[in-house]
Amino acid sequence: MAGNYVYKKDDEADDYNERGISYFNVMQYPDAVKEFTKAINLIKTDPDFYINRALAYYSMHMYNEAIKDCKSAIALSADRGDYHNTLGSIYDDMNKFDDALIEFDAAIKIEDDVPDYYYNRGNVYWRKGERDRALEDYNKAVYLNSADPVFLYKRSQIYTEMEKYEDAIADLEECIKLARNPEYYKDEANIYTLMGNRKKALEVVENALKTSPENLSLKALKSKIENVK
C-alpha cells in the first residue's frame, strides 16, 4: 500500500543510472550525462555511476571530463580492470600513448585473461612504432579468443606491414571462415598481388564476388588486378 512506501535514495539513484544507460544505448549522450549526474548527486560513492558518465563524455569527445570521471571511479574501486581500460582508451584517442600504456598495463595486471586489454595495448605499441611488442599483444589476444575476427584481422595487418605475408594470409583465411567480410578478401588479394601472384589474387576476389556480387570495391579491385602489367 502507498502508506507503507519508504523512500530509498539508492533506489532513486539506480533509476537515474538506468535511464542514463537507456539514453546512452540510443546515443543520446547529453541526456545520458544528465541522468548519470543525477545519480552521482544522490550517491557519490558508486564507481559505476562515474564510469558510465565517463563513457558518455568519451562518446562526445569531452576527454577531460571523461578522464576526471574515470579517475573518480578508479579512486573508489582500484581493482576494476575495465575502468583502467576505459581510461587507457581515452588517452590513446588523445595520442597520450605513455599514459595509455600505464592504464592498459594496470588493467592487465588486474585481469590477465581479457583479450581486449592486450588488443588495446597492442594498438598503442603499433602506433608508437613498436611492432614486435604490438605483435606479442595481438598474439595474446588471439590466444585468449581465436573466435573474434577483429583480433585476427589486426594481426594480419601487422604481419603484412612486417612482410610476413604467409602469416597474414593464414589469419585472413581464418577471418573469412568466421565472417565473410569483403575487406578480408580484399586484403588477402592485395597480399597475393604484393607477392606477385596475380592469379591467386584474382581467385580470391572472384570468390568474394560470389558472396557479394554487387560490391563495387571488389569489382574495382578485380579490374585493377586484371590490368596489372
PDB file of C-alpha atoms in Angstrom:
ATOM      1  CA  MET A   1       0.000   0.000   0.000  1.00  0.00           C
ATOM      2  CA  ALA A   2       1.106   3.580  -0.662  1.00  0.00           C
ATOM      3  CA  GLY A   3       1.185   4.351   3.019  1.00  0.00           C
ATOM      4  CA  ASN A   4       3.926   1.751   3.532  1.00  0.00           C
ATOM      5  CA  TYR A   5       6.289   3.232   0.930  1.00  0.00           C
ATOM      6  CA  VAL A   6       9.750   4.031   2.258  1.00  0.00           C
ATOM      7  CA  TYR A   7      11.917   6.330   0.172  1.00  0.00           C
ATOM      8  CA  LYS A   8      15.356   4.894  -0.583  1.00  0.00           C
ATOM      9  CA  LYS A   9      17.991   7.169  -2.046  1.00  0.00           C
ATOM     10  CA  ASP A  10      19.860   4.187  -3.500  1.00  0.00           C
ATOM     11  CA  ASP A  11      16.794   3.132  -5.471  1.00  0.00           C
ATOM     12  CA  GLU A  12      16.304   6.599  -6.925  1.00  0.00           C
ATOM     13  CA  ALA A  13      19.983   6.791  -7.900  1.00  0.00           C
ATOM     14  CA  ASP A  14      19.736   3.389  -9.590  1.00  0.00           C
ATOM     15  CA  ASP A  15      16.702   4.623 -11.520  1.00  0.00           C
ATOM     16  CA  TYR A  16      18.641   7.640 -12.799  1.00  0.00           C
ATOM     17  CA  ASN A  17      21.543   5.392 -13.711  1.00  0.00           C
ATOM     18  CA  GLU A  18      19.276   3.031 -15.645  1.00  0.00           C
ATOM     19  CA  ARG A  19      17.737   5.970 -17.504  1.00  0.00           C
ATOM     20  CA  GLY A  20      21.229   7.161 -18.330  1.00  0.00           C
ATOM     21  CA  ILE A  21      22.103   3.746 -19.730  1.00  0.00           C
ATOM     22  CA  SER A  22      18.955   3.799 -21.852  1.00  0.00           C
ATOM     23  CA  TYR A  23      19.876   7.203 -23.290  1.00  0.00           C
ATOM     24  CA  PHE A  24      23.459   6.036 -23.845  1.00  0.00           C
ATOM     25  CA  ASN A  25      22.311   2.960 -25.754  1.00  0.00           C
ATOM     26  CA  VAL A  26      20.434   5.134 -28.254  1.00  0.00           C
ATOM     27  CA  MET A  27      23.381   7.563 -28.488  1.00  0.00           C
ATOM     28  CA  GLN A  28      21.617  10.432 -26.728  1.00  0.00           C
ATOM     29  CA  TYR A  29      24.760  11.224 -24.790  1.00  0.00           C
ATOM     30  CA  PRO A  30      23.918  14.668 -23.340  1.00  0.00           C
ATOM     31  CA  ASP A  31      20.742  13.244 -21.839  1.00  0.00           C
ATOM     32  CA  ALA A  32      22.725  10.271 -20.539  1.00  0.00           C
ATOM     33  CA  VAL A  33      25.167  12.636 -18.823  1.00  0.00           C
ATOM     34  CA  LYS A  34      22.280  14.457 -17.142  1.00  0.00           C
ATOM     35  CA  GLU A  35      20.852  11.231 -15.722  1.00  0.00           C
ATOM     36  CA  PHE A  36      24.211   9.887 -14.561  1.00  0.00           C
ATOM     37  CA  THR A  37      24.889  13.239 -12.901  1.00  0.00           C
ATOM     38  CA  LYS A  38      21.597  12.980 -11.007  1.00  0.00           C
ATOM     39  CA  ALA A  39      22.635   9.528  -9.815  1.00  0.00           C
ATOM     40  CA  ILE A  40      26.053  10.818  -8.709  1.00  0.00           C
ATOM     41  CA  ASN A  41      24.494  13.756  -6.866  1.00  0.00           C
ATOM     42  CA  LEU A  42      22.487  11.290  -4.817  1.00  0.00           C
ATOM     43  CA  ILE A  43      25.195   8.646  -4.304  1.00  0.00           C
ATOM     44  CA  LYS A  44      28.754   9.862  -4.638  1.00  0.00           C
ATOM     45  CA  THR A  45      30.384   6.551  -3.739  1.00  0.00           C
ATOM     46  CA  ASP A  46      29.231   4.283  -6.573  1.00  0.00           C
ATOM     47  CA  PRO A  47      32.081   3.959  -9.110  1.00  0.00           C
ATOM     48  CA  ASP A  48      29.785   2.630 -11.831  1.00  0.00           C
ATOM     49  CA  PHE A  49      27.941   5.939 -11.982  1.00  0.00           C
ATOM     50  CA  TYR A  50      31.201   7.760 -12.677  1.00  0.00           C
ATOM     51  CA  ILE A  51      32.433   5.281 -15.284  1.00  0.00           C
ATOM     52  CA  ASN A  52      29.067   5.393 -17.046  1.00  0.00           C
ATOM     53  CA  ARG A  53      29.212   9.172 -17.220  1.00  0.00           C
ATOM     54  CA  ALA A  54      32.822   8.940 -18.355  1.00  0.00           C
ATOM     55  CA  LEU A  55      31.743   6.743 -21.266  1.00  0.00           C
ATOM     56  CA  ALA A  56      29.062   9.256 -22.216  1.00  0.00           C
ATOM     57  CA  TYR A  57      31.575  12.112 -22.106  1.00  0.00           C
ATOM     58  CA  TYR A  58      34.031   9.989 -24.069  1.00  0.00           C
ATOM     59  CA  SER A  59      31.414   9.381 -26.745  1.00  0.00           C
ATOM     60  CA  MET A  60      31.051  13.162 -27.088  1.00  0.00           C
ATOM     61  CA  HIS A  61      34.857  13.586 -27.259  1.00  0.00           C
ATOM     62  CA  MET A  62      34.784  15.504 -23.986  1.00  0.00           C
ATOM     63  CA  TYR A  63      38.026  13.891 -22.947  1.00  0.00           C
ATOM     64  CA  ASN A  64      38.964  15.964 -19.913  1.00  0.00           C
ATOM     65  CA  GLU A  65      35.580  15.361 -18.296  1.00  0.00           C
ATOM     66  CA  ALA A  66      35.790  11.659 -19.131  1.00  0.00           C
ATOM     67  CA  ILE A  67      39.272  11.379 -17.627  1.00  0.00           C
ATOM     68  CA  LYS A  68      38.137  13.078 -14.428  1.00  0.00           C
ATOM     69  CA  ASP A  69      35.240  10.644 -14.044  1.00  0.00           C
ATOM     70  CA  CYS A  70      37.440   7.625 -14.798  1.00  0.00           C
ATOM     71  CA  LYS A  71      39.853   8.720 -12.096  1.00  0.00           C
ATOM     72  CA  SER A  72      36.966   9.140  -9.665  1.00  0.00           C
ATOM     73  CA  ALA A  73      35.781   5.608 -10.433  1.00  0.00           C
ATOM     74  CA  ILE A  74      39.303   4.201 -10.005  1.00  0.00           C
ATOM     75  CA  ALA A  75      39.729   6.064  -6.715  1.00  0.00           C
ATOM     76  CA  LEU A  76      36.588   4.352  -5.445  1.00  0.00           C
ATOM     77  CA  SER A  77      37.411   0.916  -6.865  1.00  0.00           C
ATOM     78  CA  ALA A  78      41.012   0.485  -7.996  1.00  0.00           C
ATOM     79  CA  ASP A  79      40.655  -3.248  -8.648  1.00  0.00           C
ATOM     80  CA  ARG A  80      38.484  -2.941 -11.777  1.00  0.00           C
ATOM     81  CA  GLY A  81      40.423  -3.672 -14.937  1.00  0.00           C
ATOM     82  CA  ASP A  82      37.692  -2.280 -17.156  1.00  0.00           C
ATOM     83  CA  TYR A  83      37.989   1.144 -15.513  1.00  0.00           C
ATOM     84  CA  HIS A  84      41.691   1.309 -16.349  1.00  0.00           C
ATOM     85  CA  ASN A  85      40.948   0.023 -19.850  1.00  0.00           C
ATOM     86  CA  THR A  86      38.440   2.825 -20.410  1.00  0.00           C
ATOM     87  CA  LEU A  87      40.901   5.446 -19.211  1.00  0.00           C
ATOM     88  CA  GLY A  88      43.618   3.937 -21.390  1.00  0.00           C
ATOM     89  CA  SER A  89      41.358   4.124 -24.435  1.00  0.00           C
ATOM     90  CA  ILE A  90      40.708   7.812 -23.794  1.00  0.00           C
ATOM     91  CA  TYR A  91      44.425   8.545 -23.521  1.00  0.00           C
ATOM     92  CA  ASP A  92      45.013   6.551 -26.710  1.00  0.00           C
ATOM     93  CA  ASP A  93      42.484   8.690 -28.588  1.00  0.00           C
ATOM     94  CA  MET A  94      44.300  11.765 -27.302  1.00  0.00           C
ATOM     95  CA  ASN A  95      47.634  10.361 -28.564  1.00  0.00           C
ATOM     96  CA  LYS A  96      48.891  10.254 -24.980  1.00  0.00           C
ATOM     97  CA  PHE A  97      50.455   6.874 -25.589  1.00  0.00           C
ATOM     98  CA  ASP A  98      52.607   6.599 -22.473  1.00  0.00           C
ATOM     99  CA  ASP A  99      49.627   7.381 -20.240  1.00  0.00           C
ATOM    100  CA  ALA A 100      47.540   4.876 -22.199  1.00  0.00           C
ATOM    101  CA  LEU A 101      50.145   2.148 -21.686  1.00  0.00           C
ATOM    102  CA  ILE A 102      50.170   2.769 -17.937  1.00  0.00           C
ATOM    103  CA  GLU A 103      46.411   2.191 -17.799  1.00  0.00           C
ATOM    104  CA  PHE A 104      46.399  -0.872 -20.059  1.00  0.00           C
ATOM    105  CA  ASP A 105      49.256  -2.335 -18.014  1.00  0.00           C
ATOM    106  CA  ALA A 106      47.176  -1.772 -14.881  1.00  0.00           C
ATOM    107  CA  ALA A 107      44.141  -3.417 -16.465  1.00  0.00           C
ATOM    108  CA  ILE A 108      46.191  -6.480 -17.462  1.00  0.00           C
ATOM    109  CA  LYS A 109      47.765  -6.704 -14.017  1.00  0.00           C
ATOM    110  CA  ILE A 110      44.279  -6.871 -12.511  1.00  0.00           C
ATOM    111  CA  GLU A 111      42.795  -9.216 -15.143  1.00  0.00           C
ATOM    112  CA  ASP A 112      45.327 -11.013 -17.309  1.00  0.00           C
ATOM    113  CA  ASP A 113      42.788 -13.052 -19.265  1.00  0.00           C
ATOM    114  CA  VAL A 114      40.832 -10.314 -21.045  1.00  0.00           C
ATOM    115  CA  PRO A 115      41.801 -10.239 -24.748  1.00  0.00           C
ATOM    116  CA  ASP A 116      40.582  -6.692 -25.327  1.00  0.00           C
ATOM    117  CA  TYR A 117      43.161  -5.297 -22.926  1.00  0.00           C
ATOM    118  CA  TYR A 118      46.024  -6.879 -24.879  1.00  0.00           C
ATOM    119  CA  TYR A 119      44.465  -5.804 -28.166  1.00  0.00           C
ATOM    120  CA  ASN A 120      44.171  -2.200 -26.994  1.00  0.00           C
ATOM    121  CA  ARG A 121      47.713  -2.162 -25.653  1.00  0.00           C
ATOM    122  CA  GLY A 122      48.944  -3.698 -28.898  1.00  0.00           C
ATOM    123  CA  ASN A 123      47.319  -0.875 -30.837  1.00  0.00           C
ATOM    124  CA  VAL A 124      49.245   1.665 -28.755  1.00  0.00           C
ATOM    125  CA  TYR A 125      52.538  -0.162 -29.259  1.00  0.00           C
ATOM    126  CA  TRP A 126      51.917  -0.275 -33.001  1.00  0.00           C
ATOM    127  CA  ARG A 127      51.142   3.432 -33.142  1.00  0.00           C
ATOM    128  CA  LYS A 128      54.368   4.053 -31.234  1.00  0.00           C
ATOM    129  CA  GLY A 129      56.246   2.048 -33.874  1.00  0.00           C
ATOM    130  CA  GLU A 130      56.987  -0.874 -31.538  1.00  0.00           C
ATOM    131  CA  ARG A 131      55.774  -3.592 -33.890  1.00  0.00           C
ATOM    132  CA  ASP A 132      57.300  -6.574 -32.084  1.00  0.00           C
ATOM    133  CA  ARG A 133      55.620  -5.651 -28.814  1.00  0.00           C
ATOM    134  CA  ALA A 134      52.367  -4.977 -30.646  1.00  0.00           C
ATOM    135  CA  LEU A 135      52.535  -8.404 -32.261  1.00  0.00           C
ATOM    136  CA  GLU A 136      53.101 -10.033 -28.858  1.00  0.00           C
ATOM    137  CA  ASP A 137      49.904  -8.449 -27.578  1.00  0.00           C
ATOM    138  CA  TYR A 138      47.900  -9.389 -30.676  1.00  0.00           C
ATOM    139  CA  ASN A 139      49.161 -12.955 -30.302  1.00  0.00           C
ATOM    140  CA  LYS A 140      47.912 -12.956 -26.716  1.00  0.00           C
ATOM    141  CA  ALA A 141      44.523 -11.562 -27.729  1.00  0.00           C
ATOM    142  CA  VAL A 142      44.139 -14.244 -30.402  1.00  0.00           C
ATOM    143  CA  TYR A 143      45.262 -16.932 -27.950  1.00  0.00           C
ATOM    144  CA  LEU A 144      42.601 -15.842 -25.468  1.00  0.00           C
ATOM    145  CA  ASN A 145      39.867 -15.557 -28.104  1.00  0.00           C
ATOM    146  CA  SER A 146      40.609 -17.011 -31.531  1.00  0.00           C
ATOM    147  CA  ALA A 147      36.937 -16.781 -32.500  1.00  0.00           C
ATOM    148  CA  ASP A 148      36.955 -12.984 -32.751  1.00  0.00           C
ATOM    149  CA  PRO A 149      37.926 -11.901 -36.285  1.00  0.00           C
ATOM    150  CA  VAL A 150      38.821  -8.412 -35.041  1.00  0.00           C
ATOM    151  CA  PHE A 151      41.924  -9.755 -33.297  1.00  0.00           C
ATOM    152  CA  LEU A 152      42.925 -11.953 -36.224  1.00  0.00           C
ATOM    153  CA  TYR A 153      42.385  -9.152 -38.720  1.00  0.00           C
ATOM    154  CA  LYS A 154      44.525  -6.703 -36.773  1.00  0.00           C
ATOM    155  CA  ARG A 155      47.282  -9.289 -36.521  1.00  0.00           C
ATOM    156  CA  SER A 156      47.074  -9.889 -40.271  1.00  0.00           C
ATOM    157  CA  GLN A 157      47.625  -6.177 -40.824  1.00  0.00           C
ATOM    158  CA  ILE A 158      50.778  -6.045 -38.749  1.00  0.00           C
ATOM    159  CA  TYR A 159      52.029  -9.250 -40.370  1.00  0.00           C
ATOM    160  CA  THR A 160      51.532  -7.556 -43.739  1.00  0.00           C
ATOM    161  CA  GLU A 161      53.436  -4.477 -42.622  1.00  0.00           C
ATOM    162  CA  MET A 162      56.236  -6.743 -41.402  1.00  0.00           C
ATOM    163  CA  GLU A 163      56.153  -8.553 -44.792  1.00  0.00           C
ATOM    164  CA  LYS A 164      55.177 -11.827 -43.123  1.00  0.00           C
ATOM    165  CA  TYR A 165      52.751 -12.471 -45.940  1.00  0.00           C
ATOM    166  CA  GLU A 166      52.071 -16.163 -45.376  1.00  0.00           C
ATOM    167  CA  ASP A 167      51.165 -15.497 -41.747  1.00  0.00           C
ATOM    168  CA  ALA A 168      48.916 -12.623 -42.792  1.00  0.00           C
ATOM    169  CA  ILE A 169      47.111 -14.804 -45.333  1.00  0.00           C
ATOM    170  CA  ALA A 170      46.610 -17.552 -42.740  1.00  0.00           C
ATOM    171  CA  ASP A 171      44.939 -15.068 -40.396  1.00  0.00           C
ATOM    172  CA  LEU A 172      42.744 -13.678 -43.165  1.00  0.00           C
ATOM    173  CA  GLU A 173      41.634 -17.182 -44.106  1.00  0.00           C
ATOM    174  CA  GLU A 174      40.544 -17.698 -40.512  1.00  0.00           C
ATOM    175  CA  CYS A 175      38.739 -14.340 -40.598  1.00  0.00           C
ATOM    176  CA  ILE A 176      36.851 -15.393 -43.712  1.00  0.00           C
ATOM    177  CA  LYS A 177      35.760 -18.622 -42.029  1.00  0.00           C
ATOM    178  CA  LEU A 178      34.342 -16.585 -39.168  1.00  0.00           C
ATOM    179  CA  ALA A 179      32.784 -13.730 -41.174  1.00  0.00           C
ATOM    180  CA  ARG A 180      32.659 -13.194 -44.929  1.00  0.00           C
ATOM    181  CA  ASN A 181      33.632  -9.557 -44.755  1.00  0.00           C
ATOM    182  CA  PRO A 182      34.687  -8.193 -48.172  1.00  0.00           C
ATOM    183  CA  GLU A 183      37.586  -6.362 -46.506  1.00  0.00           C
ATOM    184  CA  TYR A 184      39.181  -9.679 -45.598  1.00  0.00           C
ATOM    185  CA  TYR A 185      39.086 -10.847 -49.197  1.00  0.00           C
ATOM    186  CA  LYS A 186      40.418  -7.511 -50.448  1.00  0.00           C
ATOM    187  CA  ASP A 187      43.348  -7.583 -48.051  1.00  0.00           C
ATOM    188  CA  GLU A 188      44.156 -11.169 -48.987  1.00  0.00           C
ATOM    189  CA  ALA A 189      44.046 -10.345 -52.691  1.00  0.00           C
ATOM    190  CA  ASN A 190      46.298  -7.341 -52.153  1.00  0.00           C
ATOM    191  CA  ILE A 191      48.828  -9.506 -50.334  1.00  0.00           C
ATOM    192  CA  TYR A 192      48.898 -12.007 -53.180  1.00  0.00           C
ATOM    193  CA  THR A 193      49.456  -9.063 -55.523  1.00  0.00           C
ATOM    194  CA  LEU A 194      52.385  -7.919 -53.375  1.00  0.00           C
ATOM    195  CA  MET A 195      53.751 -11.453 -53.640  1.00  0.00           C
ATOM    196  CA  GLY A 196      53.452 -11.298 -57.431  1.00  0.00           C
ATOM    197  CA  ASN A 197      50.756 -13.975 -57.558  1.00  0.00           C
ATOM    198  CA  ARG A 198      48.130 -12.234 -59.667  1.00  0.00           C
ATOM    199  CA  LYS A 199      46.322 -15.500 -60.468  1.00  0.00           C
ATOM    200  CA  LYS A 200      45.707 -16.240 -56.795  1.00  0.00           C
ATOM    201  CA  ALA A 201      44.723 -12.625 -56.139  1.00  0.00           C
ATOM    202  CA  LEU A 202      42.042 -12.841 -58.839  1.00  0.00           C
ATOM    203  CA  GLU A 203      40.822 -16.147 -57.457  1.00  0.00           C
ATOM    204  CA  VAL A 204      40.330 -14.568 -54.033  1.00  0.00           C
ATOM    205  CA  VAL A 205      38.394 -11.612 -55.464  1.00  0.00           C
ATOM    206  CA  GLU A 206      36.197 -13.879 -57.575  1.00  0.00           C
ATOM    207  CA  ASN A 207      35.355 -15.963 -54.508  1.00  0.00           C
ATOM    208  CA  ALA A 208      34.442 -12.768 -52.682  1.00  0.00           C
ATOM    209  CA  LEU A 209      32.185 -11.662 -55.533  1.00  0.00           C
ATOM    210  CA  LYS A 210      30.237 -14.899 -55.229  1.00  0.00           C
ATOM    211  CA  THR A 211      29.286 -13.743 -51.744  1.00  0.00           C
ATOM    212  CA  SER A 212      28.941 -10.021 -52.546  1.00  0.00           C
ATOM    213  CA  PRO A 213      28.283  -9.802 -56.307  1.00  0.00           C
ATOM    214  CA  GLU A 214      27.291  -6.110 -56.226  1.00  0.00           C
ATOM    215  CA  ASN A 215      30.243  -4.899 -54.163  1.00  0.00           C
ATOM    216  CA  LEU A 216      31.738  -2.054 -56.189  1.00  0.00           C
ATOM    217  CA  SER A 217      35.071  -2.035 -54.388  1.00  0.00           C
ATOM    218  CA  LEU A 218      35.571  -5.729 -55.141  1.00  0.00           C
ATOM    219  CA  LYS A 219      34.734  -5.134 -58.787  1.00  0.00           C
ATOM    220  CA  ALA A 220      37.195  -2.252 -58.901  1.00  0.00           C
ATOM    221  CA  LEU A 221      39.901  -4.386 -57.301  1.00  0.00           C
ATOM    222  CA  LYS A 222      39.308  -7.170 -59.811  1.00  0.00           C
ATOM    223  CA  SER A 223      39.664  -4.711 -62.676  1.00  0.00           C
ATOM    224  CA  LYS A 224      42.834  -3.272 -61.143  1.00  0.00           C
ATOM    225  CA  ILE A 225      44.430  -6.708 -60.773  1.00  0.00           C
ATOM    226  CA  GLU A 226      43.443  -7.732 -64.288  1.00  0.00           C
ATOM    227  CA  ASN A 227      45.098  -4.591 -65.701  1.00  0.00           C
ATOM    228  CA  VAL A 228      48.373  -5.034 -63.858  1.00  0.00           C
ATOM    229  CA  LYS A 229      51.131  -5.285 -66.480  1.00  0.00           C
TER     230      LYS A 229
END
